[in-house]
Coordinates of C-alpha atoms in Angstrom, one line a residue:
M1 CA 32.3 9.5 25.0
A2 CA 30.9 6.4 23.3
N3 CA 27.5 5.3 24.7
G4 CA 26.3 2.8 22.1
M5 CA 24.7 5.3 19.7
E6 CA 27.8 5.2 17.5
L7 CA 26.8 1.7 16.5
F8 CA 24.2 3.2 14.2
D9 CA 26.5 5.7 12.5
N10 CA 26.9 3.5 9.4
L11 CA 23.2 3.9 8.6
H12 CA 21.7 6.2 6.0
L13 CA 18.1 5.4 6.7
A14 CA 16.9 4.8 10.3
M15 CA 13.2 4.0 10.7
F16 CA 11.8 4.1 14.3
S17 CA 8.7 2.1 15.2
G18 CA 7.2 0.1 18.1
K19 CA 4.0 0.0 20.1
G20 CA 2.1 3.2 20.4
G21 CA 3.2 5.5 23.2
V22 CA 6.6 4.1 23.9
G23 CA 8.3 7.3 22.8
K24 CA 9.1 6.7 19.1
T25 CA 8.9 10.4 18.3
T26 CA 11.1 11.4 21.2
I27 CA 13.8 8.8 20.3
S28 CA 13.5 9.7 16.6
C29 CA 14.1 13.4 17.3
T30 CA 16.9 12.6 19.7
F31 CA 18.6 10.3 17.2
A32 CA 18.3 12.9 14.4
C33 CA 19.7 15.7 16.6
R34 CA 22.7 13.5 17.4
W35 CA 23.4 12.8 13.7
A36 CA 23.1 16.5 12.9
Q37 CA 25.6 17.3 15.7
K38 CA 28.1 14.6 14.7
F39 CA 27.8 14.9 10.9
V40 CA 27.9 18.7 10.5
N41 CA 28.8 18.6 6.8
E42 CA 25.9 16.3 5.9
Q43 CA 22.2 17.0 5.3
I44 CA 20.0 15.2 7.8
L45 CA 16.2 14.9 7.3
L46 CA 13.8 13.9 10.0
I47 CA 10.3 13.0 8.7
S48 CA 7.1 11.5 10.0
T49 CA 4.9 9.0 8.1
D50 CA 2.4 8.8 10.9
P51 CA -0.9 10.5 9.9
A52 CA -1.1 11.8 13.5
H53 CA 2.5 13.1 13.7
S54 CA 3.8 14.8 16.8
L55 CA 7.3 15.9 15.7
G56 CA 6.4 19.6 16.4
D57 CA 5.1 18.8 19.9
V58 CA 8.5 17.2 20.8
L59 CA 10.8 19.7 19.0
Q60 CA 8.6 22.6 20.1
I61 CA 8.5 24.0 16.5
S62 CA 6.0 24.2 13.7
V63 CA 6.2 21.2 11.3
D64 CA 4.5 20.7 8.0
D65 CA 5.1 19.1 4.6
I66 CA 7.8 21.6 3.7
P67 CA 11.3 20.6 5.1
R68 CA 12.5 23.3 7.4
P69 CA 15.8 23.6 9.2
I70 CA 16.0 23.8 13.0
A71 CA 17.5 27.0 14.2
E72 CA 20.0 25.3 16.6
L73 CA 20.9 22.6 14.0
P74 CA 20.8 24.2 10.4
N75 CA 21.8 20.9 8.8
L76 CA 18.8 19.1 10.2
Q77 CA 15.5 19.6 8.4
V78 CA 12.2 18.4 9.7
R79 CA 9.1 17.4 7.7
A80 CA 5.7 15.7 8.3
L81 CA 4.6 14.1 5.1
D82 CA 1.2 15.3 3.8
A83 CA -0.2 12.3 1.9
K84 CA -2.7 14.3 -0.1
L85 CA -0.1 16.8 -1.3
L86 CA 2.2 13.9 -2.3
L87 CA -0.7 12.3 -4.2
Q88 CA -1.2 15.5 -6.2
K89 CA 2.5 15.5 -7.2
F90 CA 2.3 11.8 -8.0
K91 CA -0.8 12.5 -10.2
K92 CA 1.0 15.3 -12.0
R93 CA 4.0 13.1 -12.7
Y94 CA 2.3 9.8 -13.5
G95 CA -1.4 10.4 -13.7
Q96 CA -1.9 10.4 -17.4
V97 CA 0.1 7.3 -18.2
L98 CA -1.5 5.4 -15.3
E99 CA -4.9 6.3 -16.7
L100 CA -3.8 5.1 -20.1
L101 CA -2.6 1.8 -18.8
V102 CA -5.7 1.1 -16.7
E103 CA -7.8 2.1 -19.7
R104 CA -5.9 -0.5 -21.8
G105 CA -6.6 -3.2 -19.1
S106 CA -10.3 -2.5 -18.5
F107 CA -13.6 -1.5 -20.1
V108 CA -13.3 2.1 -19.0
E109 CA -12.2 5.2 -21.0
G110 CA -9.5 7.5 -19.6
E111 CA -12.0 10.2 -18.6
D112 CA -13.8 7.7 -16.4
L113 CA -10.7 7.4 -14.2
L114 CA -10.3 11.1 -13.5
P115 CA -12.6 11.0 -10.4
V116 CA -10.5 8.3 -8.8
W117 CA -7.8 10.8 -7.9
D118 CA -10.2 12.8 -5.9
L119 CA -11.5 9.9 -3.8
D120 CA -10.1 9.2 -0.4
W121 CA -7.4 6.5 -0.7
P122 CA -7.1 4.1 2.3
G123 CA -3.4 3.5 3.0
L124 CA -2.4 6.7 1.2
D125 CA -0.1 7.7 4.1
E126 CA 1.9 4.5 3.9
L127 CA 2.1 4.4 0.1
M128 CA 3.1 8.0 -0.4
G129 CA 5.5 7.9 2.5
L130 CA 7.3 4.9 1.1
L131 CA 7.6 6.4 -2.4
E132 CA 8.8 9.8 -1.0
I133 CA 11.6 8.3 1.1
Q134 CA 12.7 6.4 -2.0
R135 CA 12.6 9.5 -4.1
L136 CA 14.7 11.5 -1.7
F137 CA 17.5 8.9 -1.9
N138 CA 17.2 8.5 -5.6
E139 CA 17.6 12.2 -6.2
Q140 CA 20.4 12.4 -3.5
Q141 CA 18.7 15.4 -1.8
V142 CA 19.8 14.2 1.6
D143 CA 22.6 12.2 3.1
R144 CA 20.7 10.6 6.0
V145 CA 17.0 10.2 6.8
V146 CA 15.4 9.5 10.2
V147 CA 11.8 8.3 10.0
D148 CA 9.3 8.6 12.8
M149 CA 6.9 5.9 11.7
A150 CA 3.4 5.0 12.7
P151 CA 2.9 2.4 15.5
S152 CA 4.1 -1.2 14.7
G153 CA 0.9 -2.6 13.1
H154 CA 0.8 0.1 10.4
T155 CA 4.6 0.1 10.0
L156 CA 4.3 -3.5 9.0
N157 CA 1.6 -2.4 6.5
L158 CA 4.0 0.1 5.0
F159 CA 6.7 -2.6 4.6
G160 CA 4.2 -4.9 3.1
L161 CA 3.4 -2.3 0.4
M162 CA 6.5 -3.4 -1.5
D163 CA 4.8 -6.7 -2.4
F164 CA 1.6 -4.8 -3.3
L165 CA 3.5 -2.4 -5.6
D166 CA 5.4 -5.3 -7.3
T167 CA 2.1 -7.0 -8.0
F168 CA 0.4 -3.8 -9.2
L169 CA 3.4 -3.2 -11.5
H170 CA 3.1 -6.7 -12.9
S171 CA -0.6 -6.1 -13.5
L172 CA 0.1 -2.9 -15.4
E173 CA 2.7 -4.8 -17.5
L174 CA -0.1 -7.3 -18.4
F175 CA -2.3 -4.4 -19.4
Q176 CA 0.4 -3.1 -21.7
E177 CA 1.1 -6.6 -23.0
K178 CA -2.5 -6.9 -24.1
H179 CA -2.1 -3.5 -25.9
R180 CA 1.0 -4.8 -27.7
Y181 CA -0.7 -8.0 -28.7
I182 CA -3.7 -6.1 -30.2
S183 CA -1.4 -3.7 -32.0
K184 CA 0.7 -6.5 -33.5
T185 CA -2.5 -8.4 -34.5
F186 CA -4.2 -5.5 -36.2
A187 CA -1.3 -3.3 -37.3
G188 CA 1.3 -6.0 -37.9
S189 CA 3.9 -4.2 -35.7
Y190 CA 4.3 -2.4 -32.4
T191 CA 6.2 0.8 -31.6
P192 CA 7.0 1.3 -27.9
D193 CA 5.2 4.3 -26.4
R194 CA 5.3 6.4 -23.1
A195 CA 3.6 3.6 -21.2
D196 CA 6.6 1.3 -21.9
E197 CA 9.0 3.9 -20.7
F198 CA 6.9 4.5 -17.6
L199 CA 6.8 0.8 -16.7
Q200 CA 10.6 0.5 -17.2
T201 CA 11.2 3.5 -15.0
L202 CA 8.8 2.4 -12.3
K203 CA 10.2 -1.1 -12.3
A204 CA 13.7 0.2 -11.7
E205 CA 12.6 2.6 -9.0
L206 CA 10.6 -0.1 -7.1
S207 CA 13.6 -2.5 -7.4
Q208 CA 15.8 0.2 -6.0
G209 CA 13.3 0.9 -3.2
R210 CA 13.2 -2.7 -2.1
R211 CA 17.0 -2.9 -2.1
L212 CA 17.0 0.3 0.0
L213 CA 14.7 -1.2 2.6
Q214 CA 16.5 -4.5 2.7
D215 CA 20.1 -3.1 2.7
S216 CA 21.3 -4.2 6.1
T217 CA 24.5 -2.2 5.8
H218 CA 22.8 1.2 5.5
T219 CA 19.2 0.7 6.5
A220 CA 17.6 -0.5 9.7
C221 CA 14.3 -0.4 11.5
L222 CA 15.0 0.5 15.1
L223 CA 12.5 -0.7 17.6
V224 CA 11.5 1.5 20.5
A225 CA 9.9 -0.2 23.5
I226 CA 9.2 0.3 27.2
A227 CA 9.8 -2.3 30.0
E228 CA 6.2 -3.3 30.4
P229 CA 4.8 -6.8 29.5
M230 CA 2.4 -5.5 26.8
S231 CA 5.2 -3.7 25.0
W232 CA 7.5 -6.7 25.2
L233 CA 4.8 -9.0 23.7
E234 CA 4.1 -6.6 20.8
S235 CA 7.9 -6.1 20.3
K236 CA 8.4 -9.8 20.0
R237 CA 5.6 -10.1 17.4
F238 CA 7.0 -7.1 15.5
L239 CA 10.5 -8.4 15.3
E240 CA 9.2 -11.8 14.0
A241 CA 7.3 -10.0 11.3
L242 CA 10.3 -7.9 10.3
Q243 CA 12.3 -11.1 9.8
T244 CA 9.6 -12.6 7.6
M245 CA 9.6 -9.4 5.5
Q246 CA 13.4 -9.4 5.3
V247 CA 13.5 -5.9 6.7
P248 CA 16.7 -5.5 8.9
C249 CA 16.2 -4.7 12.5
G250 CA 19.2 -2.6 13.7
G251 CA 18.6 -2.7 17.4
L252 CA 16.3 -1.8 20.3
F253 CA 15.8 1.3 22.5
V254 CA 14.2 0.5 25.8
N255 CA 12.7 3.8 27.0
Q256 CA 11.6 5.3 30.3
V257 CA 13.8 3.0 32.5
L258 CA 14.1 3.8 36.2
T259 CA 17.7 4.3 37.3
S260 CA 17.0 3.4 40.9
A261 CA 14.3 1.7 43.0
T262 CA 12.3 4.9 43.6
D263 CA 9.2 3.0 42.6
P264 CA 10.1 -0.6 43.8
D265 CA 7.0 -2.1 42.1
R266 CA 7.8 -0.8 38.7
Y267 CA 11.6 -1.1 39.1
Q268 CA 11.4 -4.8 39.8
E269 CA 9.2 -5.3 36.7
Q270 CA 11.5 -3.3 34.5
Q271 CA 14.7 -5.1 35.5
L272 CA 13.1 -8.5 34.8
L273 CA 11.9 -7.3 31.4
I274 CA 15.3 -5.7 30.5
S275 CA 16.8 -9.2 30.7
Q276 CA 14.0 -10.5 28.4
Y277 CA 14.7 -7.7 25.9
T278 CA 18.3 -8.5 25.9
A279 CA 17.4 -12.1 24.9
L280 CA 15.0 -10.7 22.3
A281 CA 17.7 -8.5 20.8
S282 CA 19.6 -11.7 20.1
G283 CA 23.0 -9.9 19.8
K284 CA 21.7 -6.7 18.2
P285 CA 22.5 -3.5 19.9
M286 CA 20.2 -2.7 22.8
L287 CA 20.3 0.7 24.5
I288 CA 18.6 2.0 27.7
V289 CA 16.9 5.4 27.7
P290 CA 16.5 6.6 31.4
Q291 CA 13.2 7.9 32.7
Q292 CA 13.3 11.7 32.7
N293 CA 12.0 13.9 35.5
E294 CA 10.4 16.2 32.9
E295 CA 9.3 15.6 29.3
P296 CA 12.3 16.1 27.0
L297 CA 10.9 18.9 24.8
G298 CA 13.1 21.0 22.5
V299 CA 16.6 20.5 21.1
S300 CA 18.3 21.4 24.4
A301 CA 16.5 18.8 26.4
L302 CA 16.9 16.2 23.6
T303 CA 20.7 16.9 23.5
H304 CA 20.8 16.4 27.2
L305 CA 19.0 13.0 26.7
I306 CA 21.5 11.9 24.1
N307 CA 24.3 11.7 26.7
Q308 CA 22.2 9.6 29.1
I309 CA 21.5 6.8 26.7
H310 CA 23.6 3.7 27.4
V311 CA 24.0 0.0 27.0
P312 CA 22.4 -2.0 29.9
Q313 CA 24.5 -3.0 32.9
M314 CA 25.3 -6.7 32.6
E315 CA 25.9 -7.4 36.3
P316 CA 22.9 -8.8 38.1
L317 CA 20.9 -6.3 40.2
S318 CA 20.0 -6.9 43.8
P319 CA 16.4 -8.0 44.2
V320 CA 14.1 -5.3 45.6
D321 CA 11.8 -6.1 48.5
L322 CA 8.3 -5.4 47.1
L323 CA 5.9 -3.4 49.2
P324 CA 2.4 -4.8 49.8
V325 CA 0.1 -4.2 46.8
Q326 CA -1.8 -0.9 47.3
W327 CA -4.9 -0.5 45.3
P328 CA -5.9 3.0 44.4
E329 CA -9.2 4.6 45.4
T330 CA -11.8 5.9 43.0
I331 CA -11.5 9.7 42.3
P332 CA -14.9 11.2 41.4
P333 CA -16.4 11.8 38.9
S334 CA -17.0 8.3 37.4
F335 CA -18.5 7.0 34.2
G336 CA -22.3 6.7 34.0
D337 CA -24.1 3.5 33.0
F338 CA -23.6 3.2 29.3
L339 CA -26.2 0.4 28.9
S340 CA -28.9 2.2 30.8
K341 CA -28.3 5.2 28.5
G342 CA -28.9 2.9 25.4
R343 CA -25.4 2.9 24.0
R344 CA -24.7 0.2 21.5
L345 CA -21.2 1.2 20.5
L346 CA -18.3 2.7 22.4
L347 CA -15.0 3.7 20.7
I348 CA -12.0 3.9 22.9
G349 CA -9.1 5.8 21.4
G350 CA -6.2 8.2 21.6
K351 CA -2.4 8.4 21.0
G352 CA -0.6 5.1 21.1
G353 CA 0.4 3.8 24.6
V354 CA -1.9 5.9 26.7
G355 CA -3.8 2.9 28.0
K356 CA -6.7 2.6 25.5
T357 CA -6.7 -1.2 25.8
T358 CA -6.8 -1.1 29.6
V359 CA -9.7 1.4 29.6
A360 CA -11.6 -0.6 26.9
A361 CA -11.1 -3.8 28.9
A362 CA -12.1 -2.2 32.2
I363 CA -15.3 -0.7 30.7
G364 CA -16.2 -4.1 29.3
W365 CA -15.6 -5.8 32.6
A366 CA -17.6 -3.3 34.6
M367 CA -20.6 -3.3 32.3
A368 CA -20.6 -7.1 32.3
Q369 CA -20.5 -7.2 36.1
Q370 CA -23.2 -4.5 36.4
H371 CA -25.5 -6.2 33.9
P372 CA -25.1 -10.0 34.1
E373 CA -28.2 -10.4 31.9
R374 CA -26.8 -8.3 29.0
K375 CA -24.2 -9.3 26.4
I376 CA -21.0 -7.3 26.0
R377 CA -18.4 -7.7 23.3
M378 CA -14.9 -6.1 23.3
V379 CA -13.3 -5.9 19.8
S380 CA -9.8 -4.9 19.0
I381 CA -9.5 -3.3 15.5
D382 CA -5.9 -2.2 16.0
P383 CA -3.7 -4.3 13.6
A384 CA -1.2 -4.6 16.5
H385 CA -3.6 -6.2 18.9
S386 CA -3.1 -6.1 22.7
L387 CA -6.6 -6.8 24.1
G388 CA -5.6 -10.4 24.8
D389 CA -2.4 -9.2 26.4
A390 CA -4.4 -7.0 28.8
F391 CA -6.4 -10.0 30.0
G392 CA -3.4 -12.4 29.9
L393 CA -5.3 -14.4 27.3
N394 CA -4.6 -15.6 23.7
L395 CA -7.5 -13.9 21.9
G396 CA -8.1 -14.5 18.2
H397 CA -10.7 -13.7 15.5
E398 CA -13.4 -15.9 17.0
P399 CA -15.0 -14.4 20.1
Y400 CA -13.7 -15.8 23.3
Q401 CA -16.0 -15.9 26.3
I402 CA -14.1 -14.3 29.2
T403 CA -17.1 -14.5 31.4
A404 CA -20.7 -15.8 30.7
N405 CA -21.7 -12.4 29.3
L406 CA -18.4 -10.8 28.3
G407 CA -16.6 -11.8 25.1
G408 CA -13.4 -10.6 23.5
Q409 CA -11.9 -10.8 20.0
E410 CA -9.0 -9.5 18.0
V411 CA -10.1 -8.9 14.4
D412 CA -8.0 -11.0 11.9
S413 CA -8.0 -8.8 8.8
D414 CA -6.9 -11.8 6.6
R415 CA -10.0 -13.7 7.5
I416 CA -12.3 -10.8 6.7
L417 CA -10.4 -10.0 3.5
D418 CA -10.9 -13.6 2.2
Q419 CA -14.6 -13.3 2.8
F420 CA -14.8 -9.8 1.2
R421 CA -12.9 -11.1 -1.9
A422 CA -15.4 -14.0 -2.2
D423 CA -18.4 -11.7 -1.7
Y424 CA -17.3 -8.8 -3.9
L425 CA -13.7 -8.4 -5.1
W426 CA -13.3 -11.4 -7.4
E427 CA -16.4 -10.4 -9.4
L428 CA -15.4 -6.7 -9.3
A429 CA -12.0 -7.7 -10.8
E430 CA -13.8 -9.6 -13.6
M431 CA -16.1 -6.7 -14.2
M432 CA -13.2 -4.2 -14.4
S433 CA -11.3 -6.4 -16.9
G434 CA -14.3 -5.9 -19.3
E435 CA -13.1 -8.6 -21.7
T436 CA -16.4 -9.9 -22.9
Q437 CA -15.9 -8.4 -26.4
T438 CA -12.4 -9.7 -27.1
S439 CA -11.1 -13.1 -27.9
E440 CA -10.9 -15.8 -25.2
A441 CA -7.1 -16.1 -25.8
I442 CA -6.5 -12.4 -25.0
E443 CA -8.9 -12.5 -22.1
M444 CA -7.2 -15.5 -20.4
A445 CA -3.7 -14.1 -21.0
Y446 CA -4.0 -10.5 -19.9
A447 CA -6.5 -8.3 -18.3
P448 CA -8.5 -10.7 -16.1
V449 CA -5.3 -12.3 -14.8
A450 CA -4.0 -8.8 -14.0
W451 CA -7.1 -7.7 -12.1
R452 CA -7.1 -11.0 -10.2
K453 CA -3.5 -10.4 -9.2
I454 CA -4.4 -7.0 -7.8
V455 CA -7.3 -8.4 -5.8
E456 CA -5.2 -11.2 -4.4
Q457 CA -3.1 -8.6 -2.6
A458 CA -4.0 -7.0 0.7
L459 CA -4.7 -3.5 -0.6
P460 CA -3.0 -0.7 1.3
G461 CA -5.2 0.7 4.1
I462 CA -7.4 -2.4 4.0
D463 CA -7.4 -2.7 7.8
E464 CA -9.7 0.3 8.3
M465 CA -12.2 -0.9 5.7
L466 CA -12.2 -4.5 7.1
S467 CA -12.7 -3.1 10.7
L468 CA -15.7 -1.2 9.5
L469 CA -17.2 -4.3 7.9
T470 CA -16.7 -6.2 11.2
V471 CA -18.4 -3.5 13.2
M472 CA -21.2 -3.3 10.6
E473 CA -21.8 -7.1 10.9
L474 CA -21.8 -7.0 14.7
L475 CA -24.3 -4.1 14.7
E476 CA -26.6 -5.9 12.2
Q477 CA -26.6 -9.2 14.0
Q478 CA -27.9 -7.4 17.2
E479 CA -26.6 -10.3 19.3
E480 CA -24.6 -8.0 21.6
D481 CA -26.1 -5.3 23.8
L482 CA -22.9 -3.3 23.8
I483 CA -19.8 -3.4 21.6
I484 CA -16.6 -1.8 22.8
L485 CA -13.9 -1.0 20.2
D486 CA -10.3 -0.9 21.2
T487 CA -9.2 1.2 18.3
A488 CA -5.9 1.9 16.5
P489 CA -3.9 5.0 17.5
T490 CA -5.1 8.5 16.5
G491 CA -4.3 8.8 12.8
H492 CA -5.6 5.4 11.9
L493 CA -8.7 5.8 14.1
L494 CA -9.6 8.9 12.1
R495 CA -9.1 6.9 8.9
F496 CA -11.5 4.2 10.3
L497 CA -14.1 6.9 11.1
E498 CA -13.7 8.4 7.6
M499 CA -14.0 5.0 6.0
P500 CA -17.8 4.9 5.6
T501 CA -17.6 8.1 3.5
A502 CA -14.7 6.8 1.5
L503 CA -16.2 3.4 0.8
A504 CA -19.6 5.0 -0.1
D505 CA -17.8 7.3 -2.6
W506 CA -15.9 4.4 -4.2
L507 CA -19.1 2.5 -4.6
A508 CA -20.8 5.5 -6.1
W509 CA -18.0 5.7 -8.7
I510 CA -18.5 2.1 -9.6
F511 CA -22.2 2.6 -10.0
K512 CA -21.6 5.5 -12.4
L513 CA -19.3 3.3 -14.5
W514 CA -21.8 0.5 -14.5
I515 CA -24.6 2.8 -15.6
K516 CA -22.5 4.1 -18.5
Y517 CA -21.5 0.6 -19.6
Q518 CA -24.4 -1.6 -18.4
N519 CA -25.3 -2.8 -21.9
V520 CA -21.9 -4.3 -22.2
L521 CA -21.3 -5.4 -18.6
G522 CA -24.6 -6.9 -17.5
R523 CA -24.0 -8.0 -13.9
T524 CA -27.3 -6.6 -12.6
E525 CA -27.4 -9.0 -9.7
F526 CA -23.8 -8.0 -8.6
M527 CA -24.7 -4.3 -8.7
G528 CA -27.7 -5.1 -6.6
R529 CA -25.4 -6.6 -4.0
L530 CA -23.1 -3.6 -4.1
R531 CA -26.1 -1.3 -3.5
I532 CA -27.0 -3.3 -0.5
L533 CA -23.4 -3.0 0.7
R534 CA -23.5 0.7 0.3
Q535 CA -26.8 0.9 2.2
R536 CA -25.2 -1.1 5.0
V537 CA -22.2 1.3 5.1
V538 CA -24.5 4.3 5.3
K539 CA -26.5 2.7 8.1
A540 CA -23.3 2.0 10.0
Q541 CA -22.2 5.6 9.5
K542 CA -25.6 6.8 11.0
V543 CA -25.0 4.7 14.1
L544 CA -21.4 6.1 14.5
K545 CA -22.8 9.6 14.4
D546 CA -25.9 8.9 16.6
P547 CA -25.2 10.3 20.1
Q548 CA -27.9 8.0 21.5
Q549 CA -26.2 4.9 20.2
A550 CA -22.5 5.6 19.9
E551 CA -19.9 7.7 21.7
F552 CA -16.1 8.1 21.7
I553 CA -14.0 8.0 24.9
G554 CA -10.6 9.5 24.6
V555 CA -7.7 8.3 26.7
T556 CA -4.7 10.6 27.4
L557 CA -1.8 11.1 29.7
N558 CA -0.7 14.1 31.7
Q559 CA 2.1 14.9 29.1
T560 CA 2.2 18.0 26.9
S561 CA 2.7 16.2 23.6
V562 CA 0.1 13.6 24.4
L563 CA -2.5 16.2 25.5
A564 CA -1.8 18.2 22.3
E565 CA -2.5 15.2 20.1
Q566 CA -5.7 14.4 22.2
Q567 CA -6.9 18.0 21.7
R568 CA -6.4 17.7 17.9
L569 CA -8.3 14.4 18.0
F570 CA -11.1 16.0 20.0
K571 CA -11.5 18.7 17.4
S572 CA -11.4 16.3 14.5
L573 CA -14.1 14.1 16.0
Q574 CA -16.3 17.2 16.5
E575 CA -15.9 18.0 12.8
I576 CA -16.8 14.4 11.8
G577 CA -19.8 14.5 14.1
V578 CA -18.9 11.7 16.6
S579 CA -20.3 12.2 20.1
Q580 CA -17.9 12.7 23.0
N581 CA -18.9 13.0 26.7
Y582 CA -15.8 11.8 28.6
F583 CA -12.1 11.6 28.4
V584 CA -9.8 9.5 30.7
L585 CA -6.7 11.0 32.2
N586 CA -4.7 7.8 32.8
R587 CA -1.9 7.2 35.3
F588 CA -3.2 10.2 37.4
T589 CA -1.3 11.2 40.5
S590 CA -2.8 13.6 43.0
T591 CA 0.5 15.5 43.3
A592 CA 0.8 16.3 39.6
T593 CA -0.3 19.5 38.0
I594 CA -2.5 18.9 35.0
N595 CA -0.8 20.1 31.9
C596 CA -3.9 21.1 29.9
D597 CA -2.8 24.6 30.4
R598 CA -0.3 24.1 33.2
A599 CA -2.5 25.7 35.8
S600 CA -5.2 24.0 37.8
Q601 CA -7.1 20.7 37.7
N602 CA -10.2 22.4 36.4
D603 CA -8.6 24.0 33.4
H604 CA -9.2 20.9 31.2
Q605 CA -12.3 22.7 30.1
I606 CA -10.2 25.0 28.0
S607 CA -8.9 22.2 25.9
F608 CA -11.8 19.8 26.1
P609 CA -15.0 21.9 26.5
G610 CA -18.1 19.9 27.5
L611 CA -16.2 16.8 28.4
T612 CA -16.1 15.2 31.9
M613 CA -12.6 14.2 32.9
I614 CA -12.3 10.7 34.5
R615 CA -9.1 10.2 36.5
L616 CA -7.6 6.7 36.4
P617 CA -4.9 6.5 39.1
L618 CA -1.6 4.6 38.7
L619 CA -2.2 0.9 39.0
P620 CA 0.1 -1.7 40.7
R621 CA 2.5 -3.5 38.4
S622 CA 3.2 -6.7 40.3
V623 CA -0.3 -8.2 39.9
Q624 CA -2.0 -10.5 37.4
P625 CA -3.4 -8.9 34.3
L626 CA -7.1 -9.6 35.2
E627 CA -6.5 -8.0 38.7
R628 CA -5.3 -4.8 37.0
I629 CA -8.4 -4.8 34.8
Q630 CA -10.7 -5.3 37.8
A631 CA -8.9 -2.5 39.7
A632 CA -9.2 -0.2 36.7
A633 CA -12.9 -1.0 36.4
A634 CA -13.4 -0.2 40.1
C635 CA -11.7 3.2 39.6
L636 CA -13.7 4.2 36.5
F637 CA -17.2 3.3 37.7

């Protein structure tokens, strides 16, 4: 029986994204299972490009970088991309010729570039994911691909990589053109070599990749959302960005929709938002995914879910009489006083959609109320900001005073990148071109232009580095007594925390190059500024790992897949050396069994040893944003 899912059967590439926590992975798995059941003679591949993937949690199987078939659906293979493994394959295939081209466009020798492959590459997940999807189609290894993507902000970064790769390729062509010019000048002729063949191949592949992403007949980005105001606002921004990038949006899935007014408060809010989503879809298919009594885990449960997905009912629904607002009571234990303990930096994080922003806002509000003489700053470093949405405000890059001592801001990476270019990148591009010994004509025509073009682009993974610079600056200014970071979802939070090490390693590599070539390069003053930058990075890293100054607070839900990801994050932060004392179990209900080991409320110690669990009850929906934040603050402290 048709339920609307058949509208997507023409697609060969279906990419699922949306605000964190709306159920992208569940819908991706459901969609892939349906394709496998319907197209039994085709090979279907379900992959994740999210660095914190959870395909295995939903499918209840082990998932890694090797595609493996599902027992119940042998024509469906599942794979979580491992960016580091893909980089090694990329290096083996293209490494030597890339080193040759960069050597031709800079002052370095090929051997100087070898350490670059071993450095942490910000944005590697997005870049390798994009190239791998393209390769799979080029080599016709699969018939259809379903992609469980990172949350919307980083999905947009992935799509934006096409522009970066085009510019990078053009820069490599300029490097090679310089080589051709020199060969003709000194040898009188030029014979094409392997670099020319590589550039021609890569150009064709990138062109094919762009056509694949923008092919509205066979490719679509499918948006997953929930009927809550913050999800609607982010969905609206995401669809506008897709249109600008010319990436086709194939439709919307509105997840976790109540089928009756069992919860009148939430039901009324959902019905209003469904009509708004219908308008937002603007004629594109929109499907409703009903709320499930239990998490749909495993192929059998997902198959059951397929048959429940449907187009929304068009007839108007009867209004529901809302009950009086009932504010929840605090459930001990509560947070301590972070300012009295000397904390300077709190990082709030977890899987997308668990309520990180609400918790960050509530902590900021409570601390500002308890300490009217102290200055508090809340900062969103998630590229898909929602801190302003939580307060019902339009926040931007400049701090906005919510109260006399509480400020909020959403980091604008473009603004910071412009300043970072002015401070370091333009001069670094000039230094890398190394054109001081060649003629002015060659210098102007080739390498410096190429390096400037690379620097003009927003490098992949730049968000984490720029977020780090923002935090560094705030800590150094010492104008705020407490900084609260609303971070990106798990995978990109870990990238942010690893960024000090990655940036320090990159700077160390540049220093080594400069020491080797300093007689040619000069630029002593510039290297001095880079050393100061490295010292600042190291200092910020010390704060992040100082339990007296900084701590991480995880936010999770009472769902198996969410708790599994939170446990992995907990262990990763232990390895990195970031202090943890609390985690918040959001949307807590007293009647629910805590799923940490599906036994009793005290068994969270098994999964999160040493942490105090703070329970944040369900909050009323039909209230103003600030009222919700105030209620959350009252429950947490």
